[in-house]
Structure formats: C-alpha cells, structure tokens
Amino acid sequence: MGTARAPNRWGEGARLRADIVSAAAALLEESGNEDAVTLRGVARRVGVTAPAIYRHFADRAAILDAVVGEAFEELAATVAAAAHREDDASARVHAVCAAYLAFATERPYRYRVLFGRHRTAEAAMPGAKPMDELRGAGAFGVLVDAVGACADARNPPGREVQLDATALWVALHGYATLRASVPAFPWPDGDALVSILVTRLAGVPSTGPCGRDGTARSG
Amino acid sequence: MGTARAPNRWGEGARLRADIVSAAAALLEESGNEDAVTLRGVARRVGVTAPAIYRHFADRAAILDAVVGEAFEELAATVAAAAHREDDASARVHAVCAAYLAFATERPYRYRVLFGRHRTAEAAMPGAKPMDELRGAGAFGVLVDAVGACADARNPPGREVQLDATALWVALHGYATLRASVPAFPWPDGDALVSILVTRLAGVPSTGPCGRDGTARSG
DNA sequence: TGTACATCAGTGAACGCGCGTTCACTGATGTAC
DNA sequence: TGTACATCAGTGAACGCGCGTTCACTGATGTAC
C-alpha cells in the first residue's frame, strides 16, 4: 500500500494536506472505525513517512477534525443541491430527506463520524449554542427551510417549524444509523419508512391530499 | 485503581467472570469508547493480572460481547418493567418510550454499544433474520406490543403495528444518540419532542382526544 | 553568469508506551486410598 | 489420621507489534547580490 511519492515542488506542499485528508477519509470508510485511522496508517496510504504529516497537522486528532469538517461540507452541499432541484414545497422536503439518507447510506462511516462521536471537546461543552456556530447547521438549515416552506403553503399556522424539523432530523438520523448497524432487522421495503417519517413528522403529504400515512408497505 | 485481590476459593472462580464484565462495562461508561476497553485495563480494574482473564474469556472481543449481551438484557428488563407499571394502553406506550430514553440517557455508552457498532460479525451478515434471533428483540417486542394494544383500543384497523413501532423505535434511537452527541443543539425543553414522536408516529394520544400534536414547546 | 544563502518538503532513526497473547510456574484447596 | 496426587485460580516474565511523537538531517528549489 502507498507507493513512494516524489516530494511536491516549492509552493505545492499544500497538496499533501489534501491528500492526507482524502486518505484519512478513505481509511475511515474502509475500516469503519475512527480509532483505526492512525497517523502512521494515513502516512503509509499517502506514500509518505509519518513525520511528514506534522508539517500540515498539529497531531493525529487534527487529521480527523479535518475529515469531519469536510464531511459536514459534503453533507450540506448534498442536501442543498437536492433542495434546489425541486420547485414544489412538499416534493422538496421528500427530496432533502432522501438525499440525507442517501449520503448516510453511501458513506456510512463518514456520516457516522459527523454525529456519532461522543466525548469530543465540542460534545463536552454544556448548554446550547447559537445554531450558526454548530457544525452541521448548514444541512439542518436546509431541512428547516424546506419544512417551513411546506408549512407556509398548506398547513395551519401555529405548527412550529423548528420543532417539526428537529423531530424529522432525529428520525432520519435514527433510521440512517440503525439500518447500517442492524441490517438483519426486518426493515420495510423501499422508502416506506421514510415516507411515514416525513408525512407524519413534518405534516408533508406524500401524494394526494395531506394525509397522515405514508405509502403502504408491500409485504 | 484495581487494588490487589485475593484469589477466589475453589468453585468460586466464576465470580471473577462477573467482575470482569462489570469492570468492562464501567470502563466503557467512563471512557466513552469501545476501543478504550482493553483487556489489560479491565484486568487492572478488577485487580488481577492480564492472563487471568483468559480463564474466563477466549479473547478481548469476548469480553465486549458479554457486556453487550448484558446491556441488551438490562434494556429489555427496563422497558418491560415500565410497560407492566401502566394499565392504560396509551400511557403504556409513553412509559415504554420514556424508559427507553432514560436508559440511553443514564448509560449513554452502554446504550451506544447496543446499536452503535458497525462491522461486527453480526452486522456483516446480510439479509433479514427472524426477529427472535436478533439481540434486542426483547425490548423491541415490548414496544410492538404496547403500540399494538393501543391500536386495538382506539385506532382504525389497517394501521400496521410493526411499521408504526419501527418508525417510533427509529426516532427514539435518533433522539437518544443525537442528544448525547450534539448537546449544544437547541433541543426543545422537557419531553416535548418525545411526545411528538409518540403521538405522531404511533397514533397514540398524549392527553385528551387523539390529536396529532404533542405538548407545545414552552420556549 | 555565478555563487552564497534561505527556504521548502520531506526522510530516517529512535524514544517510550501500552497492547494482546503465550508460557511455565505457584500456592491453596480438594480427593483417593 | 496421614499422605500422595489432582485440580483450581491465578501470577510473573516475556514476546513482538504498531502506535504518536521528536530529532537531526538531506536534497531540491528558489532568491540576493
């Protein structure tokens, strides 16, 4: 693994930084374990000796922080793109949720590292922060906007958009992680469960009038 | 840490096994990290040398498996007890969900190890299993029964109990893990979110008639 | 055009550490006769 | 009641390993004069 690599030329040292983050993300995706992403392993993967990492990152933790930051940006970009593709408010909520779940399904460990870390410095900070200081605020904001637009369009006023969006997010996250962790569970086919979560939690119709139920399970 | 310990007497060697599992669970709860539960760390905690572990466990992984097995039993017992304390069908669903979340809140890392492990031998098995072969089937069965009894009592037929219970479980899991991972998020006060999830996903009223909304947020 | 020097991007060797696991052993407790 | 032996429940030393990190260094590329 990790063929030797010619040194970058003057002024191009920053390329190694990007390669380190990519290698760390790939290692995370393959090992499925944050602790398996070692500094030496990343160096091997990139084709560089271990001390070379220190020119770009203060320590091992900084590498993982960079992976997390990049993953948050990817997630936000993914759901924002899905939102922009849909004009209809209800369809947009469904599309955003589908994109969110697709990200979690296709990159399960990258997704996991976003919200699955405990005991980090960030998680240890007690009390609420303003939303815009939270990593992940971008993706959540897209969801809030989509749910809000849908509420404006057809729901009675008084529904609390932030609360609805939070409930929906929580449910999507649970589905994303459990489906990966407990694949042997008899999950319903297709997107039956997603439809139920979206329609019931955000008050968004799936098709036809604003009903409570999602598509029936075909089983 | 780990004061020296007199050897068990003849026939009482099994006591060490129980102590090992307890120590491993405690280490998990304190470190917040499965990989931090090392065989040597457990031995230190128990007050025994490392090789003594091998009299009771084949290897390090077997210790963690035992912790997981015990945690699944604890969770099932907790939710079953909550269910038995309530006669009213709707109140029972709420009580079961509250007990589930309380378990996850009070023992976050023990909870996390139940459903938060990826790439285990079990998780790698593709395809669905019969429910009763799944670890965690006990706790989930309690939830299904509670939701089912509530549906019998007041909901129109045709709602799919298994599907409703799955949606509810997924949402509870998401809430339990996210609240621990992202404490800085502006979570709604009290059990507003839980009420919403229970009432909307399982069709269970919180108080009064069978409405769609949970208790309003006081914020 | 040449040369001394500065800077960049990394290498190679070494450190101390804790880990999982194996091995031969020890001392206390029980059992057969 | 005594004694030889078996079993149990562990100990102590050692192994090879990969880890994060530090240190002095090398060779290529640029710049000042």
mmCIF file of C-alpha atoms (C1' of nucleotides) in Angstrom, chain C:
data_model
loop_
_atom_site.group_PDB
_atom_site.id
_atom_site.type_symbol
_atom_site.label_atom_id
_atom_site.label_comp_id
_atom_site.label_asym_id
_atom_site.label_seq_id
_atom_site.Cartn_x
_atom_site.Cartn_y
_atom_site.Cartn_z
ATOM 1 C "C1'" DT C 1 26.521 34.401 -15.289
ATOM 2 C "C1'" DG C 2 27.972 32.766 -10.943
ATOM 3 C "C1'" DT C 3 27.712 31.882 -6.075
ATOM 4 C "C1'" DA C 4 26.333 32.036 -1.342
ATOM 5 C "C1'" DC C 5 22.487 31.511 1.273
ATOM 6 C "C1'" DA C 6 17.487 30.704 2.694
ATOM 7 C "C1'" DT C 7 13.613 28.063 2.413
ATOM 8 C "C1'" DC C 8 10.734 24.236 1.388
ATOM 9 C "C1'" DA C 9 9.246 19.389 1.604
ATOM 10 C "C1'" DG C 10 10.217 15.915 3.171
ATOM 11 C "C1'" DT C 11 13.390 11.374 5.241
ATOM 12 C "C1'" DG C 12 15.375 8.001 8.624
ATOM 13 C "C1'" DA C 13 16.297 6.576 13.064
ATOM 14 C "C1'" DA C 14 14.947 6.478 17.508
ATOM 15 C "C1'" DC C 15 12.164 7.095 22.036
ATOM 16 C "C1'" DG C 16 8.928 5.135 25.279
ATOM 17 C "C1'" DC C 17 4.413 3.242 25.633
ATOM 18 C "C1'" DG C 18 0.546 0.018 26.106
ATOM 19 C "C1'" DC C 19 -1.338 -3.557 23.829
ATOM 20 C "C1'" DG C 20 -2.973 -8.922 23.160
ATOM 21 C "C1'" DT C 21 -1.284 -13.170 23.932
ATOM 22 C "C1'" DT C 22 1.697 -17.230 25.378
ATOM 23 C "C1'" DC C 23 4.306 -19.825 28.588
ATOM 24 C "C1'" DA C 24 5.915 -22.088 32.543
ATOM 25 C "C1'" DC C 25 5.123 -21.598 37.199
ATOM 26 C "C1'" DT C 26 2.979 -21.339 42.248
ATOM 27 C "C1'" DG C 27 0.219 -21.930 46.138
ATOM 28 C "C1'" DA C 28 -4.143 -23.156 48.033
ATOM 29 C "C1'" DT C 29 -7.850 -26.403 48.112
ATOM 30 C "C1'" DG C 30 -9.860 -30.587 47.426
ATOM 31 C "C1'" DT C 31 -9.964 -36.053 46.844
ATOM 32 C "C1'" DA C 32 -8.434 -41.170 46.920
ATOM 33 C "C1'" DC C 33 -6.685 -44.592 49.492
#
